[in-house]
Structure formats: C-alpha cells, structure tokens
XYZ file of C-alpha atoms in Angstrom:
343
model
C 53.195 -44.406 147.522
C 50.026 -46.419 148.154
C 50.736 -48.631 145.222
C 54.221 -49.322 146.454
C 53.119 -50.178 149.965
C 50.388 -52.543 148.454
C 53.052 -54.215 146.287
C 55.336 -54.691 149.286
C 52.547 -56.146 151.410
C 51.627 -58.507 148.539
C 55.264 -59.648 148.193
C 55.524 -60.245 151.928
C 52.247 -62.313 151.995
C 53.427 -64.381 149.008
C 56.727 -65.033 150.699
C 55.063 -66.124 153.910
C 52.649 -68.409 152.025
C 55.573 -69.856 150.150
C 57.459 -70.608 153.409
C 54.330 -72.164 154.904
C 53.866 -74.377 151.921
C 57.545 -75.509 151.896
C 57.310 -76.313 155.726
C 54.998 -79.159 155.196
C 52.783 -80.031 158.138
C 51.624 -83.549 158.826
C 49.173 -85.168 161.208
C 49.743 -88.804 162.067
C 47.293 -91.070 163.938
C 48.740 -93.378 166.586
C 46.415 -96.249 167.520
C 46.923 -98.812 170.323
C 44.957 -101.048 172.631
C 45.548 -99.765 176.225
C 43.899 -96.912 178.073
C 45.753 -93.632 177.695
C 46.812 -93.693 181.389
C 48.415 -97.067 181.232
C 52.204 -97.207 181.580
C 53.115 -97.855 177.930
C 50.982 -95.054 176.414
C 51.833 -92.566 179.184
C 55.510 -93.248 179.659
C 56.693 -94.618 176.319
C 54.386 -93.800 173.407
C 53.493 -90.228 174.520
C 57.188 -89.606 175.218
C 58.075 -90.697 171.678
C 55.195 -88.652 170.143
C 55.970 -85.511 172.225
C 59.583 -85.714 171.226
C 58.792 -86.118 167.541
C 56.441 -83.140 167.661
C 59.049 -80.985 169.435
C 61.933 -82.104 167.116
C 59.859 -81.247 164.114
C 59.109 -77.794 165.418
C 55.486 -78.670 165.529
C 55.353 -79.640 161.801
C 54.469 -83.185 162.780
C 51.323 -83.572 164.943
C 50.518 -86.977 166.377
C 46.946 -87.632 167.338
C 46.773 -90.413 169.889
C 43.909 -92.928 169.899
C 44.045 -95.302 172.869
C 41.857 -98.303 173.693
C 41.063 -99.149 170.064
C 39.209 -95.806 169.585
C 39.682 -96.026 165.744
C 37.761 -99.303 165.807
C 38.725 -102.931 165.338
C 40.324 -105.349 167.753
C 43.905 -105.509 169.029
C 44.803 -108.361 166.671
C 43.766 -106.172 163.740
C 46.260 -103.439 164.607
C 49.170 -104.586 162.426
C 46.880 -104.694 159.379
C 45.608 -101.228 160.300
C 49.208 -100.057 160.011
C 49.672 -101.812 156.676
C 46.375 -100.646 155.183
C 46.594 -97.061 156.486
C 43.550 -97.139 158.821
C 46.150 -95.790 161.257
C 49.516 -94.198 160.501
C 51.280 -95.667 163.582
C 50.362 -98.589 165.813
C 51.623 -100.356 168.871
C 50.718 -104.070 169.235
C 51.767 -107.460 170.475
C 53.404 -109.550 167.799
C 51.699 -112.644 169.123
C 48.212 -111.222 168.676
C 48.507 -112.665 165.154
C 49.939 -116.085 165.779
C 52.298 -117.420 163.171
C 52.594 -114.131 161.340
C 55.950 -113.141 162.853
C 57.632 -116.593 163.279
C 61.172 -115.237 163.814
C 60.038 -112.847 166.568
C 58.755 -115.839 168.650
C 62.351 -116.646 169.565
C 62.229 -113.841 172.054
C 59.115 -115.279 173.671
C 60.567 -118.567 174.462
C 60.684 -119.598 178.123
C 63.634 -118.469 180.203
C 65.390 -116.638 177.337
C 65.146 -113.152 178.737
C 67.153 -112.057 181.784
C 66.416 -108.295 181.344
C 63.957 -106.276 179.223
C 66.494 -103.747 178.008
C 69.143 -106.275 176.957
C 66.541 -108.473 175.177
C 65.012 -105.402 173.456
C 68.420 -104.462 172.060
C 68.907 -108.011 170.849
C 65.413 -107.987 169.289
C 66.089 -104.754 167.243
C 69.543 -105.967 166.102
C 68.239 -109.410 165.109
C 65.339 -107.870 163.272
C 67.758 -105.561 161.362
C 69.823 -108.638 160.373
C 66.976 -110.996 159.503
C 63.420 -109.555 159.542
C 63.200 -106.045 157.954
C 63.017 -107.432 154.400
C 60.879 -110.425 155.324
C 58.072 -110.390 157.927
C 58.468 -106.613 158.641
C 58.555 -105.546 155.022
C 54.896 -104.420 154.880
C 55.380 -101.582 157.408
C 58.194 -99.483 158.905
C 59.321 -100.743 162.380
C 59.894 -97.714 164.754
C 60.574 -99.776 167.869
C 60.822 -103.443 168.864
C 60.922 -104.423 172.520
C 59.841 -106.812 175.218
C 58.506 -106.332 178.743
C 60.061 -107.326 182.033
C 59.684 -110.718 183.687
C 56.356 -112.426 183.181
C 54.511 -113.291 186.399
C 51.678 -115.698 187.044
C 48.673 -114.095 188.727
C 46.311 -116.755 189.883
C 43.300 -117.689 192.015
C 45.265 -120.460 193.761
C 48.952 -120.568 194.768
C 51.328 -121.839 192.066
C 54.698 -123.208 193.251
C 55.430 -126.456 191.414
C 54.720 -127.305 187.767
C 52.067 -129.774 188.878
C 50.080 -126.904 190.408
C 49.157 -125.876 186.886
C 47.080 -128.982 186.244
C 43.549 -127.990 185.233
C 44.202 -124.274 185.690
C 42.542 -122.061 182.989
C 45.385 -119.673 182.373
C 45.377 -116.681 179.972
C 48.416 -116.789 177.678
C 49.423 -113.911 175.410
C 51.247 -115.599 172.575
C 51.503 -118.809 170.604
C 54.672 -119.749 172.423
C 53.215 -119.181 175.867
C 50.038 -121.093 174.896
C 52.232 -124.028 173.890
C 54.358 -123.752 177.066
C 51.484 -123.694 179.542
C 49.470 -126.322 177.710
C 52.565 -128.575 177.835
C 52.846 -127.943 181.523
C 49.257 -129.056 182.262
C 47.203 -125.836 182.222
C 44.300 -125.114 179.996
C 45.774 -122.171 177.963
C 43.356 -119.527 176.939
C 44.495 -116.928 174.373
C 43.183 -113.412 174.582
C 44.352 -109.821 174.307
C 45.257 -108.193 177.594
C 42.252 -105.794 177.738
C 39.980 -108.905 178.025
C 41.744 -110.201 181.157
C 39.763 -108.344 183.941
C 36.297 -109.371 182.779
C 37.515 -112.944 182.031
C 38.949 -113.185 185.600
C 35.883 -111.706 187.296
C 33.490 -114.086 185.385
C 35.653 -117.188 185.997
C 36.436 -117.671 182.252
C 40.074 -117.917 183.394
C 41.657 -118.713 186.784
C 44.748 -116.668 186.238
C 46.819 -114.699 183.736
C 50.471 -114.385 182.880
C 51.417 -110.717 182.559
C 54.197 -108.560 183.862
C 53.739 -106.568 187.030
C 53.805 -103.383 184.931
C 50.268 -103.889 183.519
C 48.709 -104.905 186.839
C 47.635 -101.332 187.746
C 45.752 -100.689 184.554
C 43.873 -103.965 184.773
C 43.428 -103.975 188.620
C 44.589 -107.575 188.714
C 45.592 -107.334 192.357
C 41.822 -106.970 193.146
C 40.861 -110.002 191.078
C 43.324 -112.711 192.231
C 45.342 -113.096 195.390
C 48.352 -115.072 194.299
C 51.389 -113.999 192.331
C 54.311 -116.251 191.362
C 57.729 -114.701 190.422
C 60.651 -116.353 188.682
C 63.953 -114.747 189.625
C 66.779 -114.758 187.048
C 65.713 -115.416 183.446
C 61.987 -114.639 183.019
C 59.534 -117.495 182.754
C 58.394 -115.715 179.548
C 58.202 -112.260 177.951
C 56.124 -110.717 175.179
C 57.420 -109.095 172.019
C 55.932 -105.830 170.859
C 55.939 -103.987 167.517
C 55.710 -100.225 167.127
C 55.155 -99.615 163.492
C 54.296 -96.938 160.840
C 52.513 -97.240 157.577
C 54.999 -97.343 154.762
C 53.134 -94.778 152.592
C 52.770 -92.381 155.479
C 56.542 -92.569 156.109
C 57.450 -92.405 152.427
C 55.224 -89.332 151.921
C 57.225 -87.229 154.409
C 59.816 -84.743 153.253
C 63.392 -85.866 154.008
C 63.811 -83.655 157.047
C 60.692 -85.086 158.735
C 61.759 -88.606 157.891
C 64.935 -87.743 159.666
C 62.998 -86.664 162.760
C 61.069 -90.019 162.864
C 64.346 -91.951 162.240
C 66.280 -90.093 164.993
C 63.622 -90.993 167.609
C 63.265 -94.611 166.560
C 65.314 -97.737 166.335
C 67.777 -99.406 168.731
C 68.060 -96.816 171.486
C 64.260 -96.158 171.512
C 63.630 -99.952 171.732
C 66.074 -100.192 174.645
C 64.339 -97.297 176.334
C 60.957 -98.846 175.889
C 61.964 -102.191 177.296
C 63.812 -100.632 180.211
C 60.854 -98.350 181.010
C 58.330 -101.210 180.993
C 60.583 -103.094 183.466
C 60.942 -100.023 185.721
C 57.218 -99.853 186.060
C 57.009 -103.404 187.354
C 57.754 -102.108 190.877
C 54.617 -99.992 191.343
C 52.506 -102.833 190.107
C 54.060 -105.213 192.570
C 53.574 -102.780 195.371
C 49.844 -102.692 194.754
C 49.745 -106.474 195.335
C 51.858 -106.031 198.480
C 49.631 -103.283 199.805
C 46.582 -105.500 199.181
C 48.086 -108.210 201.407
C 48.228 -110.715 198.470
C 50.382 -113.785 198.495
C 53.573 -113.094 196.445
C 55.533 -116.309 195.865
C 59.172 -115.895 194.795
C 60.486 -119.285 193.643
C 63.882 -120.579 194.818
C 66.720 -121.420 192.365
C 65.949 -125.087 192.887
C 62.249 -124.533 192.080
C 63.083 -122.492 188.995
C 65.431 -125.246 187.792
C 62.542 -127.683 187.842
C 60.353 -125.274 185.785
C 63.241 -124.801 183.335
C 63.593 -128.620 182.856
C 59.848 -128.872 182.309
C 59.904 -126.053 179.767
C 62.871 -127.328 177.766
C 60.622 -129.369 175.356
C 58.799 -126.190 174.378
C 62.074 -124.662 173.274
C 63.297 -127.854 171.548
C 59.988 -128.250 169.628
C 59.921 -124.524 168.565
C 63.437 -124.901 167.164
C 62.450 -128.099 165.321
C 59.317 -126.519 163.909
C 61.228 -123.518 162.771
C 63.946 -125.637 161.093
C 61.252 -127.621 159.333
C 59.605 -124.392 158.078
C 62.919 -123.281 156.599
C 63.601 -120.352 158.918
C 66.686 -121.857 160.624
C 65.361 -122.116 164.232
C 68.696 -123.440 165.461
C 70.620 -120.459 164.100
C 67.962 -118.004 165.154
C 67.899 -119.277 168.733
C 71.725 -119.235 168.890
C 71.874 -115.683 167.479
C 69.229 -114.399 169.834
C 70.848 -115.861 172.990
C 74.217 -114.568 171.923
C 72.916 -111.071 171.359
C 71.101 -111.103 174.722
C 74.204 -112.310 176.454
C 76.277 -109.531 174.759
C 73.912 -106.792 175.841
C 73.415 -108.279 179.310
C 77.166 -108.135 179.853
C 77.338 -104.505 178.747
C 74.451 -103.325 181.004
C-alpha cells in the first residue's frame, strides 16, 4: 500500500514537472529613456507589457527599465536591442541620424495631420519597404509618431523671421535641417536633456509635442508656446523593437502572443494615445498663464512656403542615395491621406 502510494506521488510529481518544463517561462527586459511615470511608459509601453503578460498566462514576464537604467545613452538603445543588452527597447529613430533614412519621410515638415493616421501609414510603408532593409537587424513591434510638434521658447515665435539667432533643440536630422534653414541655431539632443539645457541657457527653446511637457516641466522653464493648426510643423518617428534572438527563441505559442499585441493596430493605438495626452500638457501651460500662440491659416501658409526647400532637398538627397525619395514621399503622403479619410 505504501509502495503504491509513493509510486503514484512520484508519477504525479513527474507529470507536474513535465508540464512546467513544457510551459516555458521567459523574462524579457524592456529598456527606454523616459521616467516610468511619463505618458509613453505609463500609457503605452506598460499597457503593451501588461497585456502580453496576461495573454501569456504569466509565462512571459516583462521587466521594465525606465530612464536608461540598464546603462548607456538614448542613441545607443537601438544597438542594445540588436546586441541583446536589452530584449525590447523604445527609441527615437532620429537619435541615430542617417541610420533609418526611409523613416525620415514621416518627419518632414507639414506631412502629418494626425498621429494615428500617420502611424498607420508608417507601419504599412515599413512592411512594404523597410522590414528587410533598415529594420532587418531587429523585430519591429510598433512604429508610430507623436501628435503635432509645438515650439516652446523663451521669446514669442510667430513669423519665420522670429527664429533668427534662436538656439532651438531639434530631435531629428530632418528637424535640424528645417530649423537651420529657417534661421535658428539647431541643437540636437535627446529629450531627457531638454530641462537642464533650458535652465542653463544652452538652448532658448525646444520643439516637442505637448504630451511630453509634464514629464519635463517645460511650462516652468519657458513662457511661450507656438502651435500650428492643421498639418503638424513636424513630428518624430519612434521604434519599439525586440531583439531577433530573443523573439526567435520563444516557443510558437509565445511568439503568437507577441505578434497579436504588436503591428499595425498597436502602432495606431500608440500614436493616438500620444496625441490624446497633448491636452493635459497644454493645460499645464494654460494654468501657468503662459503665452500660447495659435497661428492663423495665413501664417501657417508662410511657414509651409519657407519649409518647402527642406522637403525638396530631402527628396533629392534620397533619390541621389538610391532610395527613391520621390516614390517614398508620394507613397507616404498617399497612405496618410488614406488613413486620414478613414478616421
């Protein structure tokens, strides 16, 4: 009797151990550059990670490392995903200028009327043209842009001429080219460096969406904010990516969990969510009594005319580099128009 009972207990233990071994458990490290309480980590990345954990019945655990806690600098994040320093990263494509030349089309001035529509276009164009080229070294999970870019400055900016001599933080190669061409002294830097640079006078202003204002407390550092209704003055393209080996090492059912929570609809959600959080950031500036300048259609038209050489030069450079800038720009604008019409 005792022997039989021991045998049954042994068989049950072996079965449980076998089940546990079959149900592989994985811990993935998610690394990004903003504080955990900022909008993107709190309302996009955590939402994604929580859903992946839930859909995997807890077999996938995602450890979150905000504010570069795994070391390095924001421009190094994409290589951390490729090299496996992190399993998943979120970064700005433009932090590594020239590395993602086709992505830059979505950062050209006045191309984006809406973050969700442009994010859908970004993912679709990437599937068509980029997955086997500049994105081949990692697995894209989401590709999106933020809402309308706003100028936050120490002095009021209304006309293009007001930029003359202004030291202005620009997030990407395309915006650096744009603002330099319009008379500003463009200063490239990752967004976490903006508050200290403003407080020390390294820069006189920054171009960022309203969404990131609360995390950086920009409304306390400058008093003027210039908005461009209609198509955004600029936007920034983001990459949410996974290490190829980390993804390939997952069993098929866990790959399916990652895939189901990534791609076109997640990209659209991320872009839409970033734009939705513009409103609280704007309200902080209103409550502070700051000067919010909303340009008229006529004023915006003058800025568009002044910005057109940036677009033309980018297309010409891309054509010369053999990446069909003309076709890329036409494809991007057509996809944005399609998704804008369906919103």
